[in-house]
Amino acid sequence: MSDLSLPASIRKEWLDADRKLPALRVHNPHCSALFSLQGAQLLSFQPHGKAPLLWLSDQALYIPGKAIRGGIPLCFPWFGPHPEDARKPAHGFARQKEWQLLEASDTPEGSWLVFGLSDDAASRQLWPHAFAATLAFLLADTLTVTLGVRNTDSRDFHFGFALHSYFPTTDIRQTLVDGLEDCAFIDQLKGDALFPAESAAIRFSSETDRIYEGASGRYRIRDEAEQQGIVLNAPGCHSAIVWNPWAEKTARLADMSAQGWQQMLCVECGNTGRDGITLRPGEKREFSLQISDD
Ligand code: TA6
């Protein structure tokens, strides 16, 4: 971990007994949070006096190089299986690599942290492009995360990404997602077939794994059992992936408890497939997501 001096709201920790996975614990007047430097992955976020806004598996595995099941892992520079080479890591390599803490400060709104990741020999083996990525977080009464990607190469490159956010819910069978009623979707469980818009909130009664493209970026997760909700606002993200593994797939996941699927769902904001991004040399784009309770 860099030797950047940390503000009062942030202290260093470790996620594992072997001290191979450095972490940052944040506690400020607005909220508490925990980061893994691997993946610059926010693992937990809870505004004071309110329910947590992110879900983290109680069976999460903290193994260097393995994505941690929960919070907001970043899928970059591709989403899902690699389009040409299944041997390459699903969801890209960004969530498996240790990012550097570039900035950390306390502001009147909350704690501000910026992490950075650039290409190296290993990444260029997987994706032959020079890039500089940042993940910036403002931890206040709400959470704002901003992905920045700059093309530092000498030729264009194309990438996809998703902020693969895990959210808590009381009971997935009493949970709805608003905001995608008018959007067609690819069902990853049915041979990536394209299905028409359903003109209704998304409900869950079995394993669900859908990619919505051309989406608005404004969604609301409704926990009807607790009459509470989580609002997502990601105007520059035109893809949304909605996932719940349900019981059978969960049983095959070593980092989830057998019943864990009942209290979680993923609504992932990004730009994948037809919404993918091409950057010219020197060009930089930023994509923000705000998460708040409603
Ligand atoms: O979020 C959708 C998805 O692509 C699912 O198909 C499932 O694989 C999930 O991501 C989790 O992937 P991971 O590699 O983190 O286990």
PDB file of N, CA and C and ligand atoms in Angstrom, residues 66-70 73 75 79-81 89-91 95-96 162 164-166 188-189 207-211 241-245 249 253 255 266-268, ligand 1:
ATOM      1  N   LYS A  66      -8.307 -13.310  -6.114  1.00  0.00           N
ATOM      2  CA  LYS A  66      -9.687 -13.798  -6.291  1.00  0.00           C
ATOM      3  C   LYS A  66     -10.663 -12.684  -5.948  1.00  0.00           C
ATOM      4  N   ALA A  67     -11.618 -12.449  -6.831  1.00  0.00           N
ATOM      5  CA  ALA A  67     -12.601 -11.384  -6.595  1.00  0.00           C
ATOM      6  C   ALA A  67     -13.379 -11.675  -5.311  1.00  0.00           C
ATOM      7  N   ILE A  68     -13.664 -10.650  -4.548  1.00  0.00           N
ATOM      8  CA  ILE A  68     -14.378 -10.772  -3.281  1.00  0.00           C
ATOM      9  C   ILE A  68     -15.874 -10.635  -3.554  1.00  0.00           C
ATOM     10  N   ARG A  69     -16.663 -11.545  -2.993  1.00  0.00           N
ATOM     11  CA  ARG A  69     -18.115 -11.635  -3.264  1.00  0.00           C
ATOM     12  C   ARG A  69     -18.891 -10.588  -2.478  1.00  0.00           C
ATOM     13  N   GLY A  70     -18.997  -9.419  -3.055  1.00  0.00           N
ATOM     14  CA  GLY A  70     -19.846  -8.413  -2.435  1.00  0.00           C
ATOM     15  C   GLY A  70     -19.357  -7.001  -2.698  1.00  0.00           C
ATOM     16  N   PRO A  73     -17.420  -4.821  -6.920  1.00  0.00           N
ATOM     17  CA  PRO A  73     -16.272  -5.200  -7.754  1.00  0.00           C
ATOM     18  C   PRO A  73     -16.397  -4.535  -9.133  1.00  0.00           C
ATOM     19  N   CYS A  75     -15.863  -4.668 -13.000  1.00  0.00           N
ATOM     20  CA  CYS A  75     -15.595  -5.505 -14.175  1.00  0.00           C
ATOM     21  C   CYS A  75     -14.987  -4.588 -15.231  1.00  0.00           C
ATOM     22  N   PHE A  79     -16.805  -7.142 -19.661  1.00  0.00           N
ATOM     23  CA  PHE A  79     -17.818  -7.710 -18.773  1.00  0.00           C
ATOM     24  C   PHE A  79     -18.093  -9.148 -19.205  1.00  0.00           C
ATOM     25  N   GLY A  80     -18.245 -10.045 -18.199  1.00  0.00           N
ATOM     26  CA  GLY A  80     -18.566 -11.423 -18.556  1.00  0.00           C
ATOM     27  C   GLY A  80     -17.345 -12.167 -19.068  1.00  0.00           C
ATOM     28  N   PRO A  81     -17.586 -13.319 -19.731  1.00  0.00           N
ATOM     29  CA  PRO A  81     -16.452 -14.081 -20.273  1.00  0.00           C
ATOM     30  C   PRO A  81     -15.745 -13.275 -21.356  1.00  0.00           C
ATOM     31  N   PRO A  89      -9.658 -14.148 -17.512  1.00  0.00           N
ATOM     32  CA  PRO A  89     -10.560 -14.071 -16.348  1.00  0.00           C
ATOM     33  C   PRO A  89     -11.907 -13.441 -16.701  1.00  0.00           C
ATOM     34  N   ALA A  90     -12.973 -14.064 -16.217  1.00  0.00           N
ATOM     35  CA  ALA A  90     -14.305 -13.474 -16.397  1.00  0.00           C
ATOM     36  C   ALA A  90     -14.327 -12.095 -15.758  1.00  0.00           C
ATOM     37  N   HIS A  91     -14.985 -11.166 -16.412  1.00  0.00           N
ATOM     38  CA  HIS A  91     -15.134  -9.793 -15.914  1.00  0.00           C
ATOM     39  C   HIS A  91     -13.830  -8.996 -15.908  1.00  0.00           C
ATOM     40  N   ARG A  95     -10.483  -6.211 -11.053  1.00  0.00           N
ATOM     41  CA  ARG A  95     -10.901  -6.535  -9.673  1.00  0.00           C
ATOM     42  C   ARG A  95      -9.948  -7.496  -8.987  1.00  0.00           C
ATOM     43  N   GLN A  96      -8.992  -8.030  -9.768  1.00  0.00           N
ATOM     44  CA  GLN A  96      -8.027  -8.985  -9.193  1.00  0.00           C
ATOM     45  C   GLN A  96      -6.699  -8.304  -8.854  1.00  0.00           C
ATOM     46  N   ALA A 162     -18.481  -2.780 -15.912  1.00  0.00           N
ATOM     47  CA  ALA A 162     -19.686  -2.727 -15.074  1.00  0.00           C
ATOM     48  C   ALA A 162     -19.244  -2.564 -13.624  1.00  0.00           C
ATOM     49  N   HIS A 164     -20.166  -3.811 -10.550  1.00  0.00           N
ATOM     50  CA  HIS A 164     -20.945  -5.034 -10.282  1.00  0.00           C
ATOM     51  C   HIS A 164     -21.492  -5.003  -8.845  1.00  0.00           C
ATOM     52  N   SER A 165     -22.363  -4.060  -8.564  1.00  0.00           N
ATOM     53  CA  SER A 165     -22.817  -3.766  -7.193  1.00  0.00           C
ATOM     54  C   SER A 165     -23.754  -4.832  -6.637  1.00  0.00           C
ATOM     55  N   TYR A 166     -23.436  -5.261  -5.412  1.00  0.00           N
ATOM     56  CA  TYR A 166     -24.271  -6.208  -4.649  1.00  0.00           C
ATOM     57  C   TYR A 166     -25.081  -5.420  -3.622  1.00  0.00           C
ATOM     58  N   GLN A 188     -29.109 -14.183 -20.107  1.00  0.00           N
ATOM     59  CA  GLN A 188     -27.869 -14.995 -20.153  1.00  0.00           C
ATOM     60  C   GLN A 188     -28.169 -16.454 -19.786  1.00  0.00           C
ATOM     61  N   LEU A 189     -29.359 -16.720 -19.297  1.00  0.00           N
ATOM     62  CA  LEU A 189     -29.715 -18.105 -18.949  1.00  0.00           C
ATOM     63  C   LEU A 189     -30.402 -18.820 -20.102  1.00  0.00           C
ATOM     64  N   GLU A 207     -33.535 -18.119 -10.704  1.00  0.00           N
ATOM     65  CA  GLU A 207     -32.254 -17.519 -11.068  1.00  0.00           C
ATOM     66  C   GLU A 207     -32.484 -16.494 -12.163  1.00  0.00           C
ATOM     67  N   THR A 208     -31.893 -15.339 -11.990  1.00  0.00           N
ATOM     68  CA  THR A 208     -32.102 -14.230 -12.928  1.00  0.00           C
ATOM     69  C   THR A 208     -30.748 -13.665 -13.339  1.00  0.00           C
ATOM     70  N   ASP A 209     -30.531 -13.553 -14.663  1.00  0.00           N
ATOM     71  CA  ASP A 209     -29.221 -13.065 -15.130  1.00  0.00           C
ATOM     72  C   ASP A 209     -29.452 -12.344 -16.457  1.00  0.00           C
ATOM     73  N   ARG A 210     -29.745 -11.081 -16.397  1.00  0.00           N
ATOM     74  CA  ARG A 210     -30.196 -10.318 -17.566  1.00  0.00           C
ATOM     75  C   ARG A 210     -29.287  -9.118 -17.834  1.00  0.00           C
ATOM     76  N   ILE A 211     -29.012  -8.893 -19.106  1.00  0.00           N
ATOM     77  CA  ILE A 211     -28.265  -7.699 -19.520  1.00  0.00           C
ATOM     78  C   ILE A 211     -29.219  -6.786 -20.285  1.00  0.00           C
ATOM     79  N   ILE A 241     -27.102  -4.764 -15.599  1.00  0.00           N
ATOM     80  CA  ILE A 241     -27.151  -6.221 -15.460  1.00  0.00           C
ATOM     81  C   ILE A 241     -27.838  -6.528 -14.133  1.00  0.00           C
ATOM     82  N   VAL A 242     -28.845  -7.390 -14.198  1.00  0.00           N
ATOM     83  CA  VAL A 242     -29.623  -7.752 -13.014  1.00  0.00           C
ATOM     84  C   VAL A 242     -29.412  -9.238 -12.742  1.00  0.00           C
ATOM     85  N   TRP A 243     -28.936  -9.549 -11.522  1.00  0.00           N
ATOM     86  CA  TRP A 243     -28.545 -10.927 -11.248  1.00  0.00           C
ATOM     87  C   TRP A 243     -28.943 -11.354  -9.853  1.00  0.00           C
ATOM     88  N   ASN A 244     -29.548 -12.532  -9.783  1.00  0.00           N
ATOM     89  CA  ASN A 244     -29.671 -13.267  -8.535  1.00  0.00           C
ATOM     90  C   ASN A 244     -29.413 -14.730  -8.858  1.00  0.00           C
ATOM     91  N   PRO A 245     -28.488 -15.379  -8.138  1.00  0.00           N
ATOM     92  CA  PRO A 245     -28.111 -16.749  -8.481  1.00  0.00           C
ATOM     93  C   PRO A 245     -29.123 -17.818  -8.092  1.00  0.00           C
ATOM     94  N   LYS A 249     -27.568 -22.311  -8.155  1.00  0.00           N
ATOM     95  CA  LYS A 249     -26.248 -21.754  -8.489  1.00  0.00           C
ATOM     96  C   LYS A 249     -25.501 -21.378  -7.212  1.00  0.00           C
ATOM     97  N   LEU A 253     -21.406 -22.021  -5.374  1.00  0.00           N
ATOM     98  CA  LEU A 253     -20.485 -20.922  -5.071  1.00  0.00           C
ATOM     99  C   LEU A 253     -19.872 -21.118  -3.686  1.00  0.00           C
ATOM    100  N   ASP A 255     -18.215 -19.112  -2.008  1.00  0.00           N
ATOM    101  CA  ASP A 255     -18.143 -17.883  -1.189  1.00  0.00           C
ATOM    102  C   ASP A 255     -19.510 -17.290  -0.898  1.00  0.00           C
ATOM    103  N   CYS A 266     -27.937  -8.225  -7.470  1.00  0.00           N
ATOM    104  CA  CYS A 266     -27.005  -7.311  -8.132  1.00  0.00           C
ATOM    105  C   CYS A 266     -27.778  -6.495  -9.158  1.00  0.00           C
ATOM    106  N   VAL A 267     -27.586  -5.200  -9.118  1.00  0.00           N
ATOM    107  CA  VAL A 267     -28.009  -4.316 -10.210  1.00  0.00           C
ATOM    108  C   VAL A 267     -26.750  -3.548 -10.603  1.00  0.00           C
ATOM    109  N   GLU A 268     -26.212  -3.913 -11.743  1.00  0.00           N
ATOM    110  CA  GLU A 268     -24.870  -3.477 -12.132  1.00  0.00           C
ATOM    111  C   GLU A 268     -24.974  -2.427 -13.242  1.00  0.00           C
TER     112      GLU A 268
HETATM  113  O1  TA6 B   1     -23.670 -10.383 -12.768  1.00  0.00           O
HETATM  114  C1  TA6 B   1     -23.878 -11.290 -13.746  1.00  0.00           C
HETATM  115  C2  TA6 B   1     -22.760 -12.318 -13.835  1.00  0.00           C
HETATM  116  O2  TA6 B   1     -22.133 -12.230 -15.079  1.00  0.00           O
HETATM  117  C3  TA6 B   1     -23.357 -13.681 -13.571  1.00  0.00           C
HETATM  118  O3  TA6 B   1     -23.419 -14.433 -14.775  1.00  0.00           O
HETATM  119  C4  TA6 B   1     -22.437 -14.296 -12.520  1.00  0.00           C
HETATM  120  O4  TA6 B   1     -21.395 -14.999 -13.148  1.00  0.00           O
HETATM  121  C5  TA6 B   1     -21.974 -13.057 -11.788  1.00  0.00           C
HETATM  122  O5  TA6 B   1     -21.731 -12.120 -12.830  1.00  0.00           O
HETATM  123  C6  TA6 B   1     -20.843 -13.238 -10.831  1.00  0.00           C
HETATM  124  O6  TA6 B   1     -19.649 -13.486 -11.507  1.00  0.00           O
HETATM  125  P1  TA6 B   1     -18.325 -13.813 -10.619  1.00  0.00           P
HETATM  126  O7  TA6 B   1     -17.232 -14.007 -11.618  1.00  0.00           O
HETATM  127  O8  TA6 B   1     -18.083 -12.613  -9.747  1.00  0.00           O
HETATM  128  O9  TA6 B   1     -18.674 -15.022  -9.810  1.00  0.00           O
END
